[in-house]
CSV table of C-alpha atoms and ligand atoms in Angstrom, one decimal:
chain,number,residue,atom,x,y,z
A,1,MET,CA,0.0,0.0,0.0
A,2,ILE,CA,1.1,3.5,-0.7
A,3,LYS,CA,0.0,6.1,1.8
A,4,LEU,CA,0.6,9.8,1.7
A,5,ASP,CA,-0.3,12.1,4.5
A,6,ASN,CA,-0.2,15.9,3.7
A,7,LEU,CA,2.9,15.4,1.7
A,8,ARG,CA,4.5,18.7,0.7
A,9,ARG,CA,7.6,19.7,-1.3
A,10,ARG,CA,9.0,23.1,-1.7
A,11,PHE,CA,12.4,23.5,-3.3
A,12,PRO,CA,15.0,25.9,-1.8
A,13,GLY,CA,14.6,29.5,-3.1
A,14,GLN,CA,11.1,28.9,-4.4
A,15,ASP,CA,8.0,30.8,-3.1
A,16,LYS,CA,5.5,28.1,-4.1
A,17,ASP,CA,5.2,24.4,-3.3
A,18,ALA,CA,5.9,22.0,-6.1
A,19,LEU,CA,3.6,19.6,-4.3
A,20,LYS,CA,0.9,21.0,-2.1
A,21,GLY,CA,-0.1,18.7,0.8
A,22,ALA,CA,-1.1,15.5,-1.1
A,23,THR,CA,-3.1,13.1,1.0
A,24,PHE,CA,-4.2,9.8,-0.6
A,25,SER,CA,-3.7,6.0,-0.5
A,26,VAL,CA,-3.3,3.5,-3.2
A,27,ARG,CA,-4.3,0.0,-2.3
A,28,ASP,CA,-2.4,-3.2,-3.3
A,29,GLY,CA,-3.1,-4.2,-6.9
A,30,GLU,CA,-4.7,-0.9,-7.9
A,31,PHE,CA,-3.8,0.6,-11.2
A,32,VAL,CA,-3.8,4.4,-11.0
A,33,VAL,CA,-3.2,6.9,-13.8
A,34,ILE,CA,-2.0,10.3,-12.6
A,35,GLY,CA,-2.6,12.9,-15.3
A,36,GLY,CA,-1.0,16.3,-15.3
A,37,ALA,CA,0.3,18.9,-17.7
A,38,ASN,CA,4.1,19.7,-17.9
A,39,GLY,CA,5.3,21.1,-14.6
A,40,SER,CA,2.3,19.9,-12.7
A,41,GLY,CA,4.4,18.0,-10.2
A,42,LYS,CA,4.2,14.4,-11.5
A,43,SER,CA,8.0,13.7,-11.3
A,44,VAL,CA,8.2,15.5,-7.9
A,45,LEU,CA,5.5,13.1,-6.6
A,46,MET,CA,7.2,10.1,-8.1
A,47,HIS,CA,10.5,10.9,-6.5
A,48,LEU,CA,8.9,11.4,-3.1
A,49,ILE,CA,7.0,8.1,-3.3
A,50,ALA,CA,10.1,6.2,-4.3
A,51,SER,CA,12.2,8.0,-1.5
A,52,LEU,CA,14.5,9.5,-4.1
A,53,ASP,CA,13.7,12.9,-2.6
A,54,LYS,CA,12.7,14.1,0.9
A,55,PRO,CA,9.4,15.9,1.5
A,56,THR,CA,9.4,19.4,3.1
A,57,SER,CA,6.7,18.1,5.4
A,58,GLY,CA,4.3,15.2,5.6
A,59,ILE,CA,4.6,11.5,5.4
A,60,VAL,CA,4.8,8.9,2.7
A,61,SER,CA,5.1,5.1,3.1
A,62,CYS,CA,5.1,2.1,0.7
A,63,THR,CA,4.4,-1.2,2.4
A,64,ASP,CA,3.6,-4.8,1.2
A,65,ALA,CA,0.6,-6.9,2.3
A,66,GLU,CA,2.5,-7.8,5.5
A,67,GLY,CA,3.2,-4.2,6.3
A,68,ARG,CA,6.9,-4.4,5.6
A,69,PRO,CA,8.6,-1.7,3.5
A,70,ALA,CA,8.0,-2.4,-0.2
A,71,ARG,CA,10.4,-2.1,-3.1
A,72,VAL,CA,9.3,0.5,-5.7
A,73,GLY,CA,10.4,0.0,-9.3
A,74,LEU,CA,10.6,3.2,-11.4
A,75,VAL,CA,10.6,3.8,-15.1
A,76,PHE,CA,12.0,7.3,-15.6
A,77,GLN,CA,10.8,9.7,-18.3
A,78,ASP,CA,14.4,10.0,-19.6
A,79,ALA,CA,15.1,6.5,-20.6
A,80,ASP,CA,18.8,7.3,-21.3
A,81,ALA,CA,19.4,8.3,-17.7
A,82,GLN,CA,18.3,4.8,-16.6
A,83,ILE,CA,20.8,2.8,-18.7
A,84,LEU,CA,23.4,1.2,-16.4
A,85,GLY,CA,25.0,-1.4,-18.6
A,86,ASP,CA,26.8,-1.6,-22.0
A,87,THR,CA,24.3,-4.1,-23.3
A,88,PRO,CA,20.6,-4.7,-22.5
A,89,LEU,CA,21.6,-8.0,-20.9
A,90,GLU,CA,24.1,-6.4,-18.6
A,91,ASP,CA,21.8,-3.5,-17.9
A,92,VAL,CA,18.8,-5.6,-16.9
A,93,SER,CA,21.1,-8.0,-14.9
A,94,VAL,CA,22.1,-5.1,-12.5
A,95,GLY,CA,18.8,-5.2,-10.5
A,96,PRO,CA,18.7,-9.0,-9.8
A,97,LYS,CA,22.5,-8.9,-9.0
A,98,ASN,CA,21.9,-6.2,-6.5
A,99,LEU,CA,19.1,-8.3,-5.0
A,100,GLY,CA,21.7,-11.1,-4.4
A,101,PHE,CA,21.2,-13.4,-7.4
A,102,SER,CA,24.3,-15.0,-8.9
A,103,ARG,CA,25.6,-13.9,-12.3
A,104,THR,CA,23.9,-16.8,-14.1
A,105,GLU,CA,20.6,-16.4,-12.3
A,106,ALA,CA,20.6,-12.7,-12.9
A,107,ALA,CA,21.3,-13.3,-16.6
A,108,ALA,CA,18.4,-15.7,-16.9
A,109,ILE,CA,16.0,-13.3,-15.1
A,110,ALA,CA,17.3,-10.5,-17.4
A,111,ARG,CA,16.7,-12.6,-20.6
A,112,GLY,CA,13.1,-13.3,-19.5
A,113,ALA,CA,12.4,-9.7,-18.7
A,114,LEU,CA,13.9,-8.5,-22.0
A,115,ALA,CA,11.7,-11.0,-23.9
A,116,ARG,CA,8.6,-9.8,-22.0
A,117,ALA,CA,9.5,-6.2,-23.0
A,118,GLY,CA,9.9,-7.1,-26.7
A,119,LEU,CA,13.7,-6.9,-26.8
A,120,GLU,CA,14.4,-10.6,-27.6
A,121,GLY,CA,17.4,-10.7,-30.0
A,122,LYS,CA,18.8,-7.4,-28.7
A,123,GLU,CA,20.4,-8.8,-25.6
A,124,GLY,CA,24.0,-8.1,-26.7
A,125,PHE,CA,23.4,-4.9,-28.7
A,126,PRO,CA,25.1,-1.7,-27.6
A,127,ALA,CA,22.5,-0.3,-25.2
A,128,ARG,CA,23.1,3.3,-26.0
A,129,SER,CA,22.5,2.7,-29.7
A,130,LEU,CA,19.0,1.4,-29.1
A,131,SER,CA,16.2,3.6,-30.5
A,132,GLY,CA,14.2,5.9,-28.2
A,133,GLY,CA,11.3,3.4,-28.0
A,134,GLU,CA,13.7,0.5,-27.4
A,135,LYS,CA,15.4,2.3,-24.6
A,136,ARG,CA,12.0,2.8,-22.9
A,137,ARG,CA,11.3,-1.0,-23.3
A,138,LEU,CA,14.7,-1.6,-21.8
A,139,ALA,CA,13.8,0.5,-18.7
A,140,VAL,CA,10.5,-1.5,-18.4
A,141,ALA,CA,12.6,-4.8,-18.7
A,142,GLY,CA,14.7,-3.4,-15.8
A,143,ILE,CA,11.8,-3.1,-13.5
A,144,LEU,CA,10.3,-6.4,-14.6
A,145,ALA,CA,13.6,-8.0,-13.5
A,146,LEU,CA,13.4,-6.3,-10.1
A,147,ASP,CA,10.1,-8.0,-9.3
A,148,ALA,CA,8.9,-5.0,-7.3
A,149,PRO,CA,5.4,-5.0,-5.8
A,150,ILE,CA,4.9,-1.3,-6.6
A,151,ILE,CA,5.8,0.0,-10.1
A,152,ILE,CA,5.7,3.7,-11.2
A,153,LEU,CA,6.1,4.7,-14.8
A,154,ASP,CA,6.7,8.3,-15.7
A,155,GLU,CA,5.5,9.3,-19.2
A,156,PRO,CA,6.0,5.7,-20.4
A,157,TYR,CA,4.5,6.4,-23.9
A,158,ALA,CA,7.0,9.1,-24.9
A,159,ASN,CA,8.8,8.0,-28.1
A,160,LEU,CA,6.7,4.9,-28.5
A,161,ASP,CA,4.9,4.0,-31.8
A,162,TRP,CA,1.5,2.4,-31.5
A,163,PRO,CA,2.8,-1.2,-31.2
A,164,GLY,CA,5.2,0.1,-28.5
A,165,VAL,CA,2.2,1.7,-26.6
A,166,ALA,CA,0.3,-1.6,-26.9
A,167,GLN,CA,3.2,-3.5,-25.7
A,168,VAL,CA,3.7,-1.3,-22.6
A,169,ASN,CA,0.0,-1.6,-21.9
A,170,GLY,CA,0.2,-5.4,-22.3
A,171,ILE,CA,3.0,-5.4,-19.7
A,172,ILE,CA,0.9,-3.2,-17.4
A,173,ARG,CA,-2.0,-5.6,-17.7
A,174,GLN,CA,0.2,-8.5,-16.8
A,175,LEU,CA,1.7,-6.6,-13.8
A,176,LYS,CA,-1.9,-5.8,-12.7
A,177,ASN,CA,-2.9,-9.5,-13.1
A,178,GLU,CA,0.1,-10.5,-10.9
A,179,GLY,CA,-1.4,-8.3,-8.2
A,180,ARG,CA,1.2,-5.5,-8.4
A,181,THR,CA,0.4,-1.9,-7.7
A,182,VAL,CA,1.0,0.2,-10.8
A,183,ILE,CA,1.0,4.0,-11.2
A,184,VAL,CA,1.4,5.7,-14.6
A,185,LEU,CA,2.1,9.4,-14.7
A,186,THR,CA,1.2,10.9,-18.0
A,187,HIS,CA,-0.5,13.7,-19.9
A,188,GLU,CA,-1.5,11.2,-22.6
A,189,LEU,CA,-4.7,9.8,-21.0
A,190,GLU,CA,-6.0,8.4,-24.3
A,191,LYS,CA,-3.2,5.8,-24.3
A,192,VAL,CA,-3.9,4.2,-21.0
A,193,LEU,CA,-7.1,5.3,-19.3
A,194,ALA,CA,-9.2,2.4,-20.5
A,195,LEU,CA,-7.0,0.1,-18.4
A,196,ALA,CA,-7.1,2.2,-15.2
A,197,ASP,CA,-9.0,1.6,-12.0
A,198,ARG,CA,-8.6,5.2,-11.0
A,199,LEU,CA,-7.8,8.6,-12.4
A,200,MET,CA,-6.0,11.3,-10.4
A,201,VAL,CA,-5.1,14.7,-11.8
A,202,LEU,CA,-2.3,17.0,-10.6
A,203,TYR,CA,-2.5,20.7,-11.4
A,204,GLN,CA,0.1,23.1,-10.2
A,205,GLY,CA,1.2,20.7,-7.5
A,206,GLU,CA,-2.3,19.9,-6.2
A,207,ILE,CA,-4.4,16.8,-6.6
A,208,VAL,CA,-7.5,18.3,-8.2
A,209,TRP,CA,-9.3,15.1,-9.2
A,210,ASP,CA,-9.5,11.6,-7.7
A,211,GLY,CA,-12.1,9.2,-9.0
A,212,GLU,CA,-13.4,6.7,-11.4
A,213,PRO,CA,-11.8,7.2,-14.9
A,214,ARG,CA,-15.0,7.2,-16.9
A,215,GLU,CA,-16.5,9.7,-14.5
A,216,GLY,CA,-13.3,11.8,-14.9
A,217,LEU,CA,-13.7,11.9,-18.6
A,218,ARG,CA,-17.4,12.8,-18.3
A,219,SER,CA,-17.3,15.5,-15.7
A,220,ALA,CA,-13.7,16.7,-14.8
A,221,PRO,CA,-12.6,20.0,-16.5
A,222,LEU,CA,-9.5,18.3,-17.9
A,223,GLU,CA,-8.7,21.0,-20.4
A,224,LYS,CA,-8.7,23.6,-17.7
A,225,TRP,CA,-5.9,21.6,-16.1
A,226,GLY,CA,-4.0,21.4,-19.3
A,227,ILE,CA,-4.9,17.8,-20.3
A,228,ARG,CA,-6.6,16.9,-23.4
A,229,ASN,CA,-9.8,14.9,-22.8
A,230,PRO,CA,-9.6,11.9,-25.2
A,231,LEU,CA,-13.4,12.1,-25.6
A,232,ALA,CA,-13.3,15.7,-26.8
A,233,SER,CA,-13.8,16.4,-30.5
A,234,TYR,CA,-11.3,18.4,-32.5
A,235,SER,CA,-14.0,20.8,-33.6
A,236,GLY,CA,-12.8,23.4,-31.0
A,237,VAL,CA,-9.4,23.5,-32.7
A,238,GLN,CA,-11.0,23.8,-36.1
A,239,ASP,CA,-13.2,26.6,-34.9
A,240,LEU,CA,-10.1,28.4,-33.6
A,241,LEU,CA,-8.2,28.0,-36.8
A,242,TRP,CA,-11.3,29.2,-38.7
A,243,GLU,CA,-11.7,32.2,-36.5
A,244,SER,CA,-8.1,33.2,-36.9
A,245,GLY,CA,-8.3,32.9,-40.7
A,246,VAL,CA,-5.9,29.9,-41.1
B,301,ATP,N1,15.1,20.5,-8.1
B,301,ATP,C1,14.1,21.4,-8.3
B,301,ATP,N2,14.3,22.7,-8.0
B,301,ATP,C2,13.4,23.7,-8.2
B,301,ATP,N3,12.2,23.4,-8.8
B,301,ATP,C3,12.0,22.2,-9.2
B,301,ATP,C4,12.9,21.1,-9.0
B,301,ATP,N4,12.4,20.0,-9.5
B,301,ATP,C5,11.1,20.3,-9.9
B,301,ATP,N5,10.9,21.6,-9.7
B,301,ATP,C6,9.7,22.3,-10.1
B,301,ATP,O1,8.5,21.6,-9.7
B,301,ATP,C7,7.5,21.7,-10.6
B,301,ATP,C8,7.0,20.4,-11.0
B,301,ATP,O2,8.0,19.7,-11.7
B,301,ATP,P1,7.8,18.2,-12.2
B,301,ATP,O3,9.2,17.8,-12.8
B,301,ATP,O4,7.3,17.3,-11.1
B,301,ATP,O5,6.7,18.3,-13.4
B,301,ATP,P2,6.1,17.2,-14.3
B,301,ATP,O6,4.6,17.2,-14.0
B,301,ATP,O7,6.8,15.9,-14.1
B,301,ATP,O8,6.3,17.8,-15.7
B,301,ATP,P3,6.8,17.2,-17.1
B,301,ATP,O9,5.5,16.6,-17.7
B,301,ATP,O10,7.2,18.4,-17.9
B,301,ATP,O11,7.9,16.2,-16.8
B,301,ATP,C9,8.0,22.5,-11.8
B,301,ATP,O12,7.6,23.8,-11.7
B,301,ATP,C10,9.5,22.4,-11.6
B,301,ATP,O13,10.2,23.5,-12.2
């Protein structure tokens, strides 16, 4: 379970909170999409949940079903920053090795994870020469190999073509079926919302919506918060172009 109690983050020298007192829980096995425009605080929230950053005030905890501290697997927005090995096999082996698996065991786990993420055949390729989409799949393979009960993906659809999007969503579905807790942070609701149990929206560091995804699409003023509603028609844009004489 992930539990936040009045979690707040203000960076030194700033006069506004990047995260304004967030209070919510995510239950085990839940799949939550957190939508938010650029700069709304998604990455700040992710870093706090994963203990990569310290809150200015408030409490955050991630625990497993027995109440013990739970591992959190992260897929960062910048897939390059997450590459730790020269090849995908080396890269994905790092996690299991750190968990205490032998070299051979770690390599076997890594091969399985790479196959699940659609990178079979690329195990020995120079990791830094992979395409943008392949690097993202590599990051996903990395967290699959970590076997974490809580997984957070920050903008996982950036650089992905449609088959890549479908593959990431296939993996998310599997993770959910395995009972893992998954959070996707994105402004691209149309790519994932159909799979989600819950939609939350961050706007200027504040959780402004928390509810059932379909209800969110029906009644939340998403455009006001800088997110495109996948159900909205494009006529508004056409009208604007028409009015401006384009
Ligand atoms: N280390 C920092 N120092 C000062 N301000 C920061 C720092 N990190 C983030 N911020 C500010 O916090 C706010 C939220 O940033 P955050 O990176 O969480 O946005 P985001 O929702 O992930 O955006 P994007 O979709 O563009 O990645 C921004 O205004 C950002 O400038």
